[in-house]
Coordinates of C-alpha atoms in Angstrom, one line a residue:
Chain S
X1 CA -23.4 151.1 -59.1
X2 CA -25.5 150.7 -56.0
X3 CA -25.8 153.8 -53.8
X4 CA -25.7 151.7 -50.6
X5 CA -24.9 148.0 -50.3
X6 CA -25.3 146.5 -46.8
X7 CA -24.5 142.9 -46.3
X8 CA -25.3 141.1 -43.0
X9 CA -24.1 143.9 -40.8
X10 CA -24.2 143.4 -37.0
X11 CA -23.7 145.7 -34.0
X12 CA -23.1 144.4 -30.5
X13 CA -22.6 146.7 -27.6
X14 CA -20.6 145.1 -24.8
X15 CA -20.5 146.8 -21.4
X16 CA -19.5 145.5 -18.0
X17 CA -23.2 145.0 -17.1
X18 CA -24.6 143.8 -20.4
X19 CA -24.2 142.7 -24.0
X20 CA -26.7 144.1 -26.4
X21 CA -27.2 142.9 -30.0
X22 CA -28.6 146.2 -31.3
X23 CA -28.4 145.0 -34.9
X24 CA -28.4 141.2 -35.5
X25 CA -28.4 140.8 -39.2
X26 CA -29.3 143.6 -41.6
X27 CA -28.9 143.5 -45.4
X28 CA -30.4 145.7 -48.0
X29 CA -29.4 147.5 -51.2
X30 CA -30.3 151.0 -52.2
X31 CA -30.3 152.1 -55.9
X32 CA -29.2 155.5 -56.9
X33 CA -32.0 158.1 -57.0
X34 CA -34.5 156.3 -54.8
X35 CA -35.9 157.0 -51.4
X36 CA -35.3 154.0 -49.2
X37 CA -37.2 153.7 -46.0
X38 CA -36.1 151.8 -42.9
X39 CA -39.4 151.3 -41.0
X40 CA -39.5 150.0 -37.4
X41 CA -40.4 150.9 -33.8
X42 CA -38.1 152.6 -31.4
X43 CA -35.2 150.2 -30.5
X44 CA -35.5 148.2 -33.7
X45 CA -32.0 149.0 -34.7
X46 CA -32.7 151.6 -37.5
X47 CA -30.6 154.4 -36.1
X48 CA -27.7 152.1 -35.2
X49 CA -27.8 150.8 -38.8
X50 CA -27.6 154.4 -40.1
X51 CA -24.8 155.3 -37.7
X52 CA -22.8 152.3 -38.9
X53 CA -23.3 153.2 -42.6
X54 CA -22.5 156.9 -42.0
X55 CA -19.2 155.9 -40.4
X56 CA -20.1 157.1 -36.9
X57 CA -20.2 153.7 -35.3
X58 CA -18.0 150.7 -36.0
X59 CA -19.5 147.6 -37.5
X60 CA -19.2 144.5 -35.4
X61 CA -19.8 142.1 -38.4
X62 CA -20.7 142.2 -42.0
X63 CA -19.9 144.8 -44.7
X64 CA -21.3 148.1 -45.9
X65 CA -20.4 150.2 -48.8
X66 CA -21.5 153.6 -50.1
X67 CA -21.1 154.1 -53.8
X68 CA -18.8 151.2 -53.8
X69 CA -16.6 152.7 -51.0
X70 CA -16.1 150.5 -48.0
X71 CA -17.5 152.2 -44.9
X72 CA -15.1 150.5 -42.4
X73 CA -11.8 151.2 -44.1
X74 CA -12.4 154.4 -46.1
X75 CA -14.6 156.3 -43.7
X76 CA -13.2 159.7 -44.7
X77 CA -14.0 159.1 -48.3
X78 CA -17.5 158.0 -47.5
X79 CA -18.1 161.1 -45.4
X80 CA -17.3 163.2 -48.5
X81 CA -20.1 161.6 -50.4
X82 CA -22.9 161.6 -47.9
X83 CA -25.1 164.1 -46.1
X84 CA -26.3 163.3 -42.6
X85 CA -29.1 164.6 -40.5
X86 CA -29.4 162.4 -37.5
X87 CA -31.8 162.4 -34.6
X88 CA -28.9 163.3 -32.2
X89 CA -26.9 165.7 -34.4
X90 CA -27.4 169.1 -33.0
X91 CA -27.6 172.8 -34.0
X92 CA -25.7 175.6 -32.4
X93 CA -28.5 177.6 -30.8
X94 CA -26.4 180.7 -30.2
X95 CA -25.6 181.2 -33.9
X96 CA -27.9 182.5 -36.5
X97 CA -29.1 180.3 -39.4
X98 CA -26.9 182.2 -41.8
X99 CA -23.8 181.8 -39.5
X100 CA -24.4 178.1 -39.3
X101 CA -24.6 177.7 -43.0
X102 CA -21.6 179.9 -43.6
X103 CA -19.5 178.0 -41.0
X104 CA -20.5 174.7 -42.5
X105 CA -19.8 175.8 -46.0
X106 CA -16.3 176.9 -44.9
X107 CA -15.7 173.6 -43.2
X108 CA -16.7 171.8 -46.4
X109 CA -14.1 173.7 -48.3
X110 CA -15.9 176.6 -49.9
X111 CA -14.0 179.9 -50.2
X112 CA -15.5 182.8 -48.2
X113 CA -17.1 184.3 -51.3
X114 CA -18.6 180.9 -52.5
X115 CA -19.7 180.2 -48.9
X116 CA -21.8 183.4 -49.0
X117 CA -23.4 182.4 -52.3
X118 CA -24.1 178.8 -51.2
X119 CA -25.4 180.0 -47.8
X120 CA -28.0 182.2 -49.5
X121 CA -28.9 179.4 -51.9
X122 CA -29.5 176.9 -49.1
X123 CA -31.4 179.4 -47.0
X124 CA -33.7 179.9 -50.0
X125 CA -34.0 176.2 -50.6
X126 CA -35.1 175.4 -47.1
X127 CA -37.3 178.5 -46.8
X128 CA -35.3 180.2 -44.0
X129 CA -34.2 183.4 -45.8
X130 CA -36.4 185.6 -43.7
X131 CA -35.1 184.0 -40.5
X132 CA -31.5 183.9 -41.6
X133 CA -30.3 186.5 -39.2
X134 CA -32.2 185.2 -36.2
X135 CA -30.4 183.0 -33.7
X136 CA -31.4 179.3 -34.0
X137 CA -32.7 179.2 -30.5
X138 CA -35.7 181.3 -31.7
X139 CA -36.6 178.8 -34.5
X140 CA -39.6 176.5 -34.3
X141 CA -39.1 172.8 -34.3
X142 CA -40.0 172.7 -38.0
X143 CA -37.5 175.4 -38.9
X144 CA -34.8 173.6 -37.0
X145 CA -35.5 170.4 -39.0
X146 CA -35.3 172.3 -42.2
X147 CA -32.1 174.0 -41.1
X148 CA -30.7 170.6 -40.2
X149 CA -31.7 169.3 -43.6
X150 CA -30.1 172.3 -45.3
X151 CA -26.9 171.8 -43.4
X152 CA -26.7 168.2 -44.6
X153 CA -27.0 169.5 -48.2
X154 CA -24.1 172.0 -48.1
X155 CA -21.7 169.9 -50.2
X156 CA -24.4 168.7 -52.6
X157 CA -24.1 165.1 -51.4
X158 CA -25.1 162.2 -53.7
X159 CA -26.6 160.3 -50.8
X160 CA -28.6 161.7 -47.9
X161 CA -29.2 159.9 -44.6
X162 CA -32.2 161.2 -42.6
X163 CA -32.9 159.6 -39.2
X164 CA -36.5 160.1 -38.3
X165 CA -36.7 163.5 -40.0
X166 CA -40.2 164.4 -39.0
X167 CA -40.5 163.0 -35.5
X168 CA -42.0 165.5 -33.1
X169 CA -43.1 167.9 -35.9
X170 CA -46.5 169.4 -36.3
X171 CA -48.6 168.3 -39.3
X172 CA -47.8 171.4 -41.4
X173 CA -44.1 171.2 -40.9
X174 CA -44.1 167.5 -41.6
X175 CA -45.8 168.1 -45.0
X176 CA -43.2 170.8 -45.9
X177 CA -40.4 168.4 -45.1
X178 CA -42.0 165.6 -47.0
X179 CA -42.3 167.8 -50.1
X180 CA -38.6 168.9 -49.7
X181 CA -37.4 165.3 -49.4
X182 CA -39.4 164.3 -52.6
X183 CA -38.0 167.3 -54.4
X184 CA -34.4 166.2 -53.5
X185 CA -35.1 162.7 -54.8
X186 CA -36.5 164.2 -58.0
X187 CA -33.2 166.1 -58.4
X188 CA -31.3 162.9 -58.2
X189 CA -30.3 162.6 -54.6
X190 CA -30.5 159.2 -53.1
X191 CA -32.2 159.3 -49.7
X192 CA -32.2 156.7 -46.9
X193 CA -34.5 157.6 -44.2
X194 CA -35.6 155.9 -41.0
X195 CA -39.1 156.3 -39.7
X196 CA -41.5 154.8 -37.2
X197 CA -44.4 156.2 -39.0
X198 CA -46.1 153.8 -41.4
X199 CA -47.7 156.5 -43.5
X200 CA -44.5 158.4 -43.8
X201 CA -42.8 155.3 -45.3
X202 CA -45.8 154.7 -47.5
X203 CA -45.9 158.3 -48.7
X204 CA -42.2 158.9 -49.2
X205 CA -40.3 155.6 -49.7
X206 CA -39.9 154.0 -53.1
X207 CA -38.8 150.9 -51.3
X208 CA -39.1 149.9 -47.6
X209 CA -37.3 147.5 -45.3
X210 CA -39.1 146.7 -42.1
X211 CA -36.7 146.3 -39.2
X212 CA -37.7 144.6 -36.0
X213 CA -35.4 143.5 -33.2
X214 CA -32.3 144.1 -35.2
X215 CA -33.4 142.1 -38.3
X216 CA -34.9 142.9 -41.7
X217 CA -38.2 141.1 -41.6
X218 CA -39.6 142.3 -44.9
X219 CA -38.4 144.4 -47.9
X220 CA -40.0 145.7 -51.1
X221 CA -42.1 148.5 -52.5
X222 CA -45.1 149.5 -50.5
X223 CA -47.4 147.7 -53.1
X224 CA -45.2 144.6 -53.1
X225 CA -45.4 144.4 -49.3
X226 CA -49.1 144.8 -49.3
X227 CA -49.6 142.3 -52.2
X228 CA -47.4 139.9 -50.2
X229 CA -50.2 139.6 -47.6
X230 CA -52.3 138.1 -50.4
X231 CA -55.8 139.4 -50.7
X232 CA -58.1 141.6 -48.6
X233 CA -58.1 142.0 -44.8
X234 CA -61.5 141.2 -43.2
X235 CA -61.8 142.6 -39.7
X236 CA -64.3 141.2 -37.2
X237 CA -65.1 143.1 -34.0
X238 CA -66.7 141.3 -31.1
X239 CA -68.6 142.6 -28.0
X240 CA -67.6 139.8 -25.6
X241 CA -64.5 137.8 -25.0
X242 CA -66.4 134.6 -25.2
X243 CA -67.5 135.5 -28.8
X244 CA -64.0 136.3 -29.7
X245 CA -62.6 133.0 -28.3
X246 CA -65.3 131.0 -30.0
X247 CA -64.7 132.8 -33.3
X248 CA -61.0 132.0 -33.1
X249 CA -61.9 128.3 -33.1
X250 CA -64.3 128.7 -36.1
X251 CA -62.2 131.0 -38.3
X252 CA -58.8 129.7 -39.3
X253 CA -55.6 131.7 -39.7
X254 CA -56.7 134.7 -37.8
X255 CA -54.6 137.4 -36.1
X256 CA -56.1 138.9 -32.9
X257 CA -55.7 142.4 -31.8
X258 CA -57.7 143.5 -28.7
X259 CA -61.3 142.6 -29.4
X260 CA -60.7 142.2 -33.2
X261 CA -59.9 139.2 -35.3
X262 CA -58.3 139.7 -38.8
X263 CA -58.2 137.3 -41.6
X264 CA -56.6 137.8 -44.9
X265 CA -58.3 136.2 -47.9
X266 CA -58.7 136.7 -51.7
X267 CA -61.8 138.6 -52.6
X268 CA -62.7 139.4 -49.0
X269 CA -66.0 141.2 -49.6
X270 CA -67.6 138.1 -51.2
X271 CA -66.6 135.9 -48.4
X272 CA -68.0 137.9 -45.5
X273 CA -71.6 136.4 -45.8
X274 CA -70.2 132.9 -45.5
X275 CA -68.1 133.7 -42.4
X276 CA -71.1 135.5 -40.7
X277 CA -73.3 132.5 -41.4
X278 CA -70.7 130.1 -39.8
X279 CA -70.3 132.4 -36.8
X280 CA -74.0 132.9 -36.2
X281 CA -74.8 129.2 -36.6
X282 CA -72.4 128.6 -33.8
X283 CA -74.0 131.3 -31.6
X284 CA -71.2 133.9 -32.0
X285 CA -72.4 137.4 -32.2
X286 CA -70.3 139.7 -34.4
X287 CA -70.4 143.4 -33.5
X288 CA -69.1 144.6 -36.8
X289 CA -67.3 143.4 -39.9
X290 CA -65.4 145.1 -42.7
X291 CA -63.2 144.2 -45.6
X292 CA -60.3 146.4 -46.8
X293 CA -57.3 146.3 -49.0
X294 CA -54.2 145.7 -46.8
X295 CA -52.3 148.7 -45.5
X296 CA -48.7 148.9 -44.5
X297 CA -50.1 148.7 -41.0
X298 CA -51.4 145.2 -41.9
X299 CA -48.1 144.3 -43.4
X300 CA -46.3 145.3 -40.2
X301 CA -48.7 143.3 -38.1
X302 CA -48.3 140.3 -40.4
X303 CA -44.5 140.3 -40.3
X304 CA -43.8 141.3 -36.7
X305 CA -46.9 140.0 -34.9
X306 CA -47.7 143.4 -33.4
X307 CA -48.9 146.8 -34.5
X308 CA -46.6 149.8 -34.9
X309 CA -48.0 152.6 -32.7
X310 CA -47.7 156.4 -33.1
X311 CA -48.9 156.6 -36.7
X312 CA -52.2 158.4 -35.8
X313 CA -50.7 161.9 -36.0
X314 CA -49.3 161.2 -39.4
X315 CA -52.8 160.5 -40.6
X316 CA -53.7 164.0 -39.6
X317 CA -51.0 165.3 -42.0
X318 CA -52.4 163.4 -44.8
X319 CA -55.9 164.5 -44.1
X320 CA -54.8 168.1 -43.8
X321 CA -52.9 167.9 -47.0
X322 CA -56.0 166.7 -48.8
X323 CA -58.0 169.7 -47.7
Chain E
X1 CA -14.9 173.4 -53.1
X2 CA -11.8 172.0 -51.5
X3 CA -12.8 169.1 -49.4
X4 CA -9.3 168.6 -48.2
X5 CA -9.1 171.7 -46.0
X6 CA -5.9 171.9 -44.0
X7 CA -6.1 171.2 -40.3
X8 CA -5.1 174.8 -39.5
X9 CA -7.9 176.2 -41.5
X10 CA -10.4 173.8 -40.0
X11 CA -9.2 174.8 -36.5
X12 CA -9.5 178.5 -37.4
X13 CA -13.1 178.1 -38.6
X14 CA -14.1 176.1 -35.5
X15 CA -12.3 178.5 -33.2
X16 CA -14.0 181.4 -34.7
X17 CA -17.4 179.7 -34.4
X18 CA -16.6 178.9 -30.7
X19 CA -15.6 182.6 -30.1
X20 CA -18.9 183.7 -31.5
X21 CA -20.6 181.5 -28.9
X22 CA -18.6 183.1 -26.2
X23 CA -19.3 186.6 -27.4
X24 CA -23.0 185.8 -27.5
X25 CA -22.9 185.0 -23.8
X26 CA -21.0 187.9 -22.3
X27 CA -22.5 187.4 -18.9
X28 CA -21.0 184.0 -18.6
X29 CA -17.6 185.6 -18.6
X30 CA -18.3 187.9 -15.7
X31 CA -18.4 185.6 -12.6
X32 CA -14.8 184.5 -12.7
X33 CA -13.6 188.0 -13.6
X34 CA -15.6 189.6 -10.8
X35 CA -14.3 187.0 -8.3
X36 CA -10.7 187.7 -9.3
X37 CA -11.1 191.5 -9.1
X38 CA -13.0 191.0 -5.9
X39 CA -10.0 189.2 -4.3
X40 CA -7.7 191.9 -5.4
X41 CA -9.8 194.7 -3.8
X42 CA -10.9 192.8 -0.7
X43 CA -7.5 191.5 0.2
X44 CA -5.9 194.8 -0.5
X45 CA -8.5 196.5 1.6
X46 CA -8.3 194.0 4.5
X47 CA -4.6 193.2 4.6
X48 CA -3.0 196.1 2.7
X49 CA -3.0 198.2 5.9
X50 CA -1.2 195.5 7.8
X51 CA 1.3 194.2 5.2
X52 CA 1.4 197.2 2.9
X53 CA 3.4 200.5 3.0
X54 CA 3.0 201.0 6.7
X55 CA 4.8 197.6 7.4
X56 CA 8.1 199.0 5.9
X57 CA 11.0 197.9 8.1
X58 CA 8.8 195.6 10.2
X59 CA 8.9 191.8 10.3
X60 CA 5.7 191.9 8.2
X61 CA 7.4 193.8 5.3
X62 CA 7.3 191.0 2.8
X63 CA 5.3 193.1 0.3
X64 CA 8.2 195.6 0.4
X65 CA 6.0 198.6 0.5
X66 CA 3.5 197.6 -2.2
X67 CA 0.8 195.1 -1.1
X68 CA -0.8 195.2 -4.6
X69 CA 2.4 193.8 -6.0
X70 CA 2.2 191.0 -3.4
X71 CA -1.5 190.1 -3.8
X72 CA -2.0 190.6 -7.5
X73 CA -0.6 187.1 -8.4
X74 CA -3.4 185.5 -6.3
X75 CA -6.0 187.3 -8.4
X76 CA -4.2 186.4 -11.6
X77 CA -4.1 182.8 -10.6
X78 CA -7.9 183.0 -9.9
X79 CA -8.4 184.6 -13.4
X80 CA -6.4 181.9 -15.1
X81 CA -9.0 179.4 -13.9
X82 CA -11.1 180.8 -16.7
X83 CA -9.3 178.3 -18.9
X84 CA -11.6 175.6 -17.3
X85 CA -14.3 176.9 -19.6
X86 CA -12.7 174.9 -22.4
X87 CA -14.2 171.7 -21.1
X88 CA -17.6 173.3 -20.6
X89 CA -17.6 174.5 -24.2
X90 CA -16.7 171.0 -25.5
X91 CA -19.2 169.3 -23.4
X92 CA -21.9 171.7 -24.5
X93 CA -21.1 170.6 -28.1
X94 CA -21.2 166.9 -27.1
X95 CA -24.5 167.4 -25.2
X96 CA -26.1 169.4 -28.0
X97 CA -25.1 166.9 -30.7
X98 CA -23.0 169.5 -32.6
X99 CA -19.9 167.4 -31.8
X100 CA -21.5 164.4 -33.7
X101 CA -22.5 166.7 -36.6
X102 CA -18.8 167.6 -37.1
X103 CA -17.8 164.0 -36.7
X104 CA -20.0 163.1 -39.6
X105 CA -18.0 165.5 -41.8
X106 CA -14.6 164.9 -43.3
X107 CA -12.8 167.2 -40.9
X108 CA -10.1 166.5 -38.3
X109 CA -11.5 165.3 -35.0
X110 CA -8.6 167.0 -33.3
X111 CA -9.6 170.3 -34.7
X112 CA -13.0 169.8 -33.0
X113 CA -11.3 169.1 -29.7
X114 CA -8.7 171.9 -29.9
X115 CA -11.0 174.7 -30.9
X116 CA -12.5 175.0 -27.4
X117 CA -9.1 174.8 -26.0
X118 CA -8.0 177.7 -28.2
X119 CA -10.9 179.7 -26.9
X120 CA -10.0 178.7 -23.4
X121 CA -6.5 180.0 -23.9
X122 CA -7.8 183.3 -25.2
X123 CA -10.1 183.6 -22.3
X124 CA -7.2 183.0 -19.9
X125 CA -5.2 185.7 -21.6
X126 CA -8.1 188.2 -21.6
X127 CA -9.2 187.7 -18.1
X128 CA -5.6 187.6 -16.7
X129 CA -4.9 190.7 -18.8
X130 CA -7.9 192.6 -17.4
X131 CA -7.0 191.8 -13.8
X132 CA -3.4 192.9 -14.6
X133 CA -4.8 196.1 -16.0
X134 CA -6.9 196.7 -12.8
X135 CA -3.8 195.9 -10.8
X136 CA -1.8 198.5 -12.8
X137 CA -4.5 201.1 -12.3
X138 CA -4.5 200.6 -8.5
X139 CA -0.7 200.7 -8.2
X140 CA 0.9 197.4 -9.2
X141 CA 4.5 198.1 -10.2
X142 CA 6.8 195.1 -10.8
X143 CA 10.2 195.5 -9.2
X144 CA 11.8 194.2 -12.4
X145 CA 10.0 196.7 -14.6
X146 CA 7.1 196.2 -17.1
X147 CA 8.6 193.0 -18.4
X148 CA 7.4 191.5 -15.1
X149 CA 3.9 191.8 -16.3
X150 CA 4.8 189.6 -19.3
X151 CA 6.3 187.0 -16.9
X152 CA 3.1 187.1 -14.8
X153 CA 0.9 186.7 -17.9
X154 CA 3.0 183.9 -19.4
X155 CA 3.0 181.9 -16.2
X156 CA -0.8 182.5 -15.8
X157 CA -1.3 181.3 -19.4
X158 CA 0.5 178.0 -18.9
X159 CA -1.3 177.5 -15.6
X160 CA -4.6 178.3 -17.2
X161 CA -4.0 175.8 -20.0
X162 CA -3.5 173.3 -17.2
X163 CA -7.0 173.9 -16.0
X164 CA -8.3 173.9 -19.6
X165 CA -6.8 170.4 -20.0
X166 CA -8.2 169.2 -16.8
X167 CA -11.7 170.5 -17.6
X168 CA -11.6 168.9 -21.1
X169 CA -10.5 165.6 -19.7
X170 CA -13.2 165.7 -16.9
X171 CA -15.8 166.9 -19.3
X172 CA -15.2 164.2 -21.9
X173 CA -14.9 161.5 -19.1
X174 CA -18.2 162.5 -17.4
X175 CA -19.9 163.6 -20.6
X176 CA -21.6 166.4 -18.7
X177 CA -21.2 170.1 -18.1
X178 CA -21.2 169.4 -14.4
X179 CA -18.2 167.2 -14.8
X180 CA -16.3 169.9 -16.7
X181 CA -17.4 172.5 -14.1
X182 CA -15.9 170.2 -11.4
X183 CA -12.6 171.7 -12.5
X184 CA -13.5 174.9 -10.6
X185 CA -13.6 172.9 -7.3
X186 CA -9.9 172.7 -7.6
X187 CA -9.9 176.4 -7.0
X188 CA -10.2 176.2 -3.2
X189 CA -7.3 173.8 -2.5
X190 CA -5.3 175.5 -5.2
X191 CA -5.6 179.0 -3.7
X192 CA -6.0 178.4 0.0
X193 CA -3.4 175.6 0.5
X194 CA -0.8 178.0 -0.8
X195 CA 1.1 181.1 0.4
X196 CA -1.8 183.2 -0.6
X197 CA -1.8 185.9 2.1
X198 CA 1.7 185.6 3.5
X199 CA 5.0 184.1 2.3
X200 CA 5.6 180.4 2.6
X201 CA 8.0 180.9 5.5
X202 CA 5.2 182.4 7.5
X203 CA 3.0 179.3 7.2
X204 CA 3.3 176.6 9.8
X205 CA 2.5 173.0 10.5
X206 CA 0.3 171.0 8.0
X207 CA -0.4 174.1 5.9
X208 CA 3.3 174.6 5.3
X209 CA 3.6 170.9 4.2
X210 CA 0.5 171.1 2.0
X211 CA 1.7 174.3 0.4
X212 CA 5.0 172.6 -0.5
X213 CA 3.1 170.0 -2.5
X214 CA 0.7 172.4 -4.1
X215 CA 2.0 173.6 -7.5
X216 CA 0.0 176.8 -7.1
X217 CA 2.6 177.8 -4.5
X218 CA 5.4 177.8 -7.0
X219 CA 3.2 179.6 -9.6
X220 CA 2.4 182.4 -7.1
X221 CA 6.0 182.6 -5.9
X222 CA 7.3 183.0 -9.5
X223 CA 4.9 185.8 -10.1
X224 CA 5.7 187.4 -6.8
X225 CA 9.4 187.2 -7.5
X226 CA 9.2 189.6 -10.5
X227 CA 6.6 191.7 -8.7
X228 CA 8.3 192.0 -5.3
X229 CA 11.7 190.5 -5.1
X230 CA 13.5 190.8 -8.4
X231 CA 15.0 188.3 -10.9
X232 CA 15.2 185.2 -8.7
X233 CA 15.8 182.7 -11.5
X234 CA 15.5 179.6 -9.3
X235 CA 12.0 180.7 -8.2
X236 CA 11.0 181.6 -11.7
X237 CA 12.2 178.2 -12.9
X238 CA 10.2 176.4 -10.3
X239 CA 7.1 178.4 -11.2
X240 CA 7.4 177.7 -14.9
X241 CA 8.2 174.0 -14.2
X242 CA 5.2 173.6 -11.8
X243 CA 2.8 175.3 -14.3
X244 CA 4.4 173.4 -17.2
X245 CA 4.2 170.0 -15.6
X246 CA 0.6 170.6 -14.5
X247 CA -0.3 171.7 -18.0
X248 CA 1.5 168.7 -19.6
X249 CA -0.2 166.3 -17.2
X250 CA -3.7 167.6 -17.7
X251 CA -3.3 168.1 -21.5
X252 CA -2.1 164.5 -21.8
X253 CA -5.2 163.4 -19.9
X254 CA -7.3 165.6 -22.2
X255 CA -5.6 164.0 -25.3
X256 CA -6.2 160.5 -24.0
X257 CA -9.8 161.2 -23.2
X258 CA -10.3 162.9 -26.5
X259 CA -8.8 160.0 -28.4
X260 CA -11.3 157.7 -26.7
X261 CA -14.2 160.1 -27.4
X262 CA -13.4 160.3 -31.1
X263 CA -12.9 156.6 -31.5
X264 CA -15.9 154.8 -33.0
X265 CA -17.8 152.8 -30.4

């Protein structure tokens, strides 16, 4: 059985002033036990999609089911199966971490005794045992995210929805959360996460759907998406705009970004000398040229026509983790 | 784990959690309490000499010798405004995203809305009770005996729940703490367009008319009946009716707003 099955869901917000199609047509399937990433910029429709699947927002059109249970008609049943940590779900800052876990355990139906046991388990799991008796308002951003994650795990959900789980976190905290998310997946929890960080999707997600302007524009494993580009990416950098414009006429099928032109070809390194020769014979001066395997960044550029920003700080996490 | 917790148990858990929040912010409880006590002392100090024991047998003898009995209901009504905190508690949860967290769980949405109202009710009882206690210490003595205190507290409770309903409706409608706090602005017309300092018969002109349409008038008069005049059942009936209608109206508004708030967009 599929963990999540989303078929052509749509969401339109209608107000007196405006009608906004936040999600135009989104379909994807998530298998049990995998991490599925919804990648896209702010406003792409990722969070709205998650809100619909988690029963917090009505679906304008299409169908979604969680473990075969229809989201629109059996919302209470769906909520029993899922754990949710959304961008805009909050924490009660006046309570301690322990009190928050205990209250949440009680609400999920644990007896007082079992709530105490589960509270201690979860505090341990998310590394907050030492801060258990401190009020949440004293927690750092990373601690709050771990607490948030822990609270979504109280009832041992089969499926976990994480909406931009690491946005705003420092590199160290991000790494801790990534490890935790992987560990949950290894323990059999299906995870659907949204992110606007390419590297986060690359690092965590078994499969990725790229969402742009309310539509799924690409879907597959990271390797499949990169292979879909077909070959290597050669990047030419030009000093002047004239050189760049001339080069566009000489090289075919290029994608421009600022003062760079990119071209995707098979066996890129061997083709560079030929391109350089063509350009110089036409008087075009190339400032630098390089060939590389396509990244998710290139995939995003290819399918959306623009580059996803804000991924730089994630690179710091990866560099730091390599040290 | 019993995922089908009863509504009552959910409400208990959420109310307890909300109480913890209140206990963690004791200073937030003080302003309304201090203002209510302040009214009691200041009005007694300023007017007690004129309308108090020395007025016995004069045309100003409406306090019948004990001005604390006469003025205490005003402070109690002021204390009962503490019910308006319900809306503020709820809006805090909406603004912080805690409301949405609970919505994502299989628990009753009504329990989420009613928990702050429960705490608001407790707050009304506590603050009114404390003001009553201060009144007793400085000489309040209901003419109908100690049962009069119960009458005063019960009217105050119903009246306070009216403010709780109003603040919840305003808070949900505006989605902001400021909206919920707007309930406190009702305080001035409620208190001062009423027979606060003298009986209604002593008011004149437009103020007399305004007081006749102000439900606070009947609430204060019902409390004064048991404190000063005795078992005047018609006055008591009007007091309970005014408080009850106000509470019914605002709680209905709160329910309508809450229903909209818990519906999926």
